[in-house]
Amino acid sequence: MSRDIVRRFGRRVRQLRDARNMSQTVFAEKIGTDQSTISLIENGKQEPRLRSIDQMAGALKVSLSELFTDL
């Protein structure tokens, strides 16, 4: 992924997570990682793996296509 799309993806994850009033810690627990990893992803500093992206969609109760909407 280019850096720009990594940043946009992170913003999208944060937007969806915030809309569900879910903390980074709770979100991290749902996908089997830690809060610092979620922070890195949301700030565009870490590129998530495909498996993690699928887990994020599940935890946020959205389809993969919805997770990538407006990127």
PDB file of C-alpha atoms in Angstrom:
ATOM      1  CA  MET A   1       0.000   0.000   0.000  1.00  0.00           C
ATOM      2  CA  SER A   2       1.189   3.522  -0.655  1.00  0.00           C
ATOM      3  CA  ARG A   3       1.649   5.724   2.400  1.00  0.00           C
ATOM      4  CA  ASP A   4      -1.319   7.863   1.386  1.00  0.00           C
ATOM      5  CA  ILE A   5      -3.732   4.944   1.278  1.00  0.00           C
ATOM      6  CA  VAL A   6      -2.347   3.634   4.580  1.00  0.00           C
ATOM      7  CA  ARG A   7      -3.177   6.993   6.188  1.00  0.00           C
ATOM      8  CA  ARG A   8      -6.627   7.120   4.590  1.00  0.00           C
ATOM      9  CA  PHE A   9      -7.352   3.545   5.655  1.00  0.00           C
ATOM     10  CA  GLY A  10      -6.338   4.383   9.220  1.00  0.00           C
ATOM     11  CA  ARG A  11      -8.648   7.398   9.269  1.00  0.00           C
ATOM     12  CA  ARG A  12     -11.488   5.219   7.974  1.00  0.00           C
ATOM     13  CA  VAL A  13     -10.919   2.622  10.689  1.00  0.00           C
ATOM     14  CA  ARG A  14     -10.919   5.360  13.351  1.00  0.00           C
ATOM     15  CA  GLN A  15     -14.092   6.888  11.891  1.00  0.00           C
ATOM     16  CA  LEU A  16     -15.947   3.572  12.006  1.00  0.00           C
ATOM     17  CA  ARG A  17     -14.603   2.673  15.451  1.00  0.00           C
ATOM     18  CA  ASP A  18     -15.554   6.079  16.878  1.00  0.00           C
ATOM     19  CA  ALA A  19     -19.027   5.826  15.337  1.00  0.00           C
ATOM     20  CA  ARG A  20     -19.492   2.675  17.402  1.00  0.00           C
ATOM     21  CA  ASN A  21     -18.174   4.321  20.586  1.00  0.00           C
ATOM     22  CA  MET A  22     -15.521   1.620  20.795  1.00  0.00           C
ATOM     23  CA  SER A  23     -12.181   2.333  22.452  1.00  0.00           C
ATOM     24  CA  GLN A  24      -8.937   1.322  20.799  1.00  0.00           C
ATOM     25  CA  THR A  25      -8.394  -1.161  23.630  1.00  0.00           C
ATOM     26  CA  VAL A  26     -11.737  -2.906  23.137  1.00  0.00           C
ATOM     27  CA  PHE A  27     -11.266  -2.908  19.370  1.00  0.00           C
ATOM     28  CA  ALA A  28      -7.789  -4.391  19.746  1.00  0.00           C
ATOM     29  CA  GLU A  29      -9.119  -7.164  21.997  1.00  0.00           C
ATOM     30  CA  LYS A  30     -11.799  -8.026  19.433  1.00  0.00           C
ATOM     31  CA  ILE A  31      -9.207  -8.556  16.691  1.00  0.00           C
ATOM     32  CA  GLY A  32      -6.521 -10.143  18.851  1.00  0.00           C
ATOM     33  CA  THR A  33      -3.915  -7.397  18.947  1.00  0.00           C
ATOM     34  CA  ASP A  34      -2.920  -4.607  21.303  1.00  0.00           C
ATOM     35  CA  GLN A  35      -3.965  -0.976  21.571  1.00  0.00           C
ATOM     36  CA  SER A  36      -0.599   0.345  20.384  1.00  0.00           C
ATOM     37  CA  THR A  37      -0.978  -1.547  17.090  1.00  0.00           C
ATOM     38  CA  ILE A  38      -4.431  -0.004  16.556  1.00  0.00           C
ATOM     39  CA  SER A  39      -2.971   3.424  17.244  1.00  0.00           C
ATOM     40  CA  LEU A  40      -0.198   2.869  14.685  1.00  0.00           C
ATOM     41  CA  ILE A  41      -2.708   1.710  12.063  1.00  0.00           C
ATOM     42  CA  GLU A  42      -5.122   4.564  12.699  1.00  0.00           C
ATOM     43  CA  ASN A  43      -2.292   7.086  12.452  1.00  0.00           C
ATOM     44  CA  GLY A  44      -1.066   5.619   9.160  1.00  0.00           C
ATOM     45  CA  LYS A  45       2.229   4.457  10.634  1.00  0.00           C
ATOM     46  CA  GLN A  46       1.664   0.731  10.225  1.00  0.00           C
ATOM     47  CA  GLU A  47       0.264  -1.120   7.258  1.00  0.00           C
ATOM     48  CA  PRO A  48      -2.193  -3.805   8.405  1.00  0.00           C
ATOM     49  CA  ARG A  49      -2.079  -7.351   7.102  1.00  0.00           C
ATOM     50  CA  LEU A  50      -4.933  -8.688   5.010  1.00  0.00           C
ATOM     51  CA  ARG A  51      -6.036 -11.029   7.807  1.00  0.00           C
ATOM     52  CA  SER A  52      -6.134  -8.085  10.227  1.00  0.00           C
ATOM     53  CA  ILE A  53      -8.211  -6.053   7.786  1.00  0.00           C
ATOM     54  CA  ASP A  54     -10.747  -8.884   7.601  1.00  0.00           C
ATOM     55  CA  GLN A  55     -10.827  -9.095  11.416  1.00  0.00           C
ATOM     56  CA  MET A  56     -11.312  -5.319  11.652  1.00  0.00           C
ATOM     57  CA  ALA A  57     -14.295  -5.466   9.321  1.00  0.00           C
ATOM     58  CA  GLY A  58     -15.807  -8.218  11.444  1.00  0.00           C
ATOM     59  CA  ALA A  59     -15.234  -6.364  14.714  1.00  0.00           C
ATOM     60  CA  LEU A  60     -16.754  -3.204  13.239  1.00  0.00           C
ATOM     61  CA  LYS A  61     -19.642  -5.209  11.740  1.00  0.00           C
ATOM     62  CA  VAL A  62     -19.059  -3.891   8.224  1.00  0.00           C
ATOM     63  CA  SER A  63     -18.263  -5.541   4.918  1.00  0.00           C
ATOM     64  CA  LEU A  64     -14.778  -5.270   3.483  1.00  0.00           C
ATOM     65  CA  SER A  65     -16.132  -2.999   0.761  1.00  0.00           C
ATOM     66  CA  GLU A  66     -17.657  -0.679   3.365  1.00  0.00           C
ATOM     67  CA  LEU A  67     -14.353  -0.590   5.235  1.00  0.00           C
ATOM     68  CA  PHE A  68     -12.687   0.664   2.042  1.00  0.00           C
ATOM     69  CA  THR A  69     -15.437   3.148   1.112  1.00  0.00           C
ATOM     70  CA  ASP A  70     -14.160   6.651   0.238  1.00  0.00           C
ATOM     71  CA  LEU A  71     -10.490   5.745   0.240  1.00  0.00           C
TER      72      LEU A  71
END
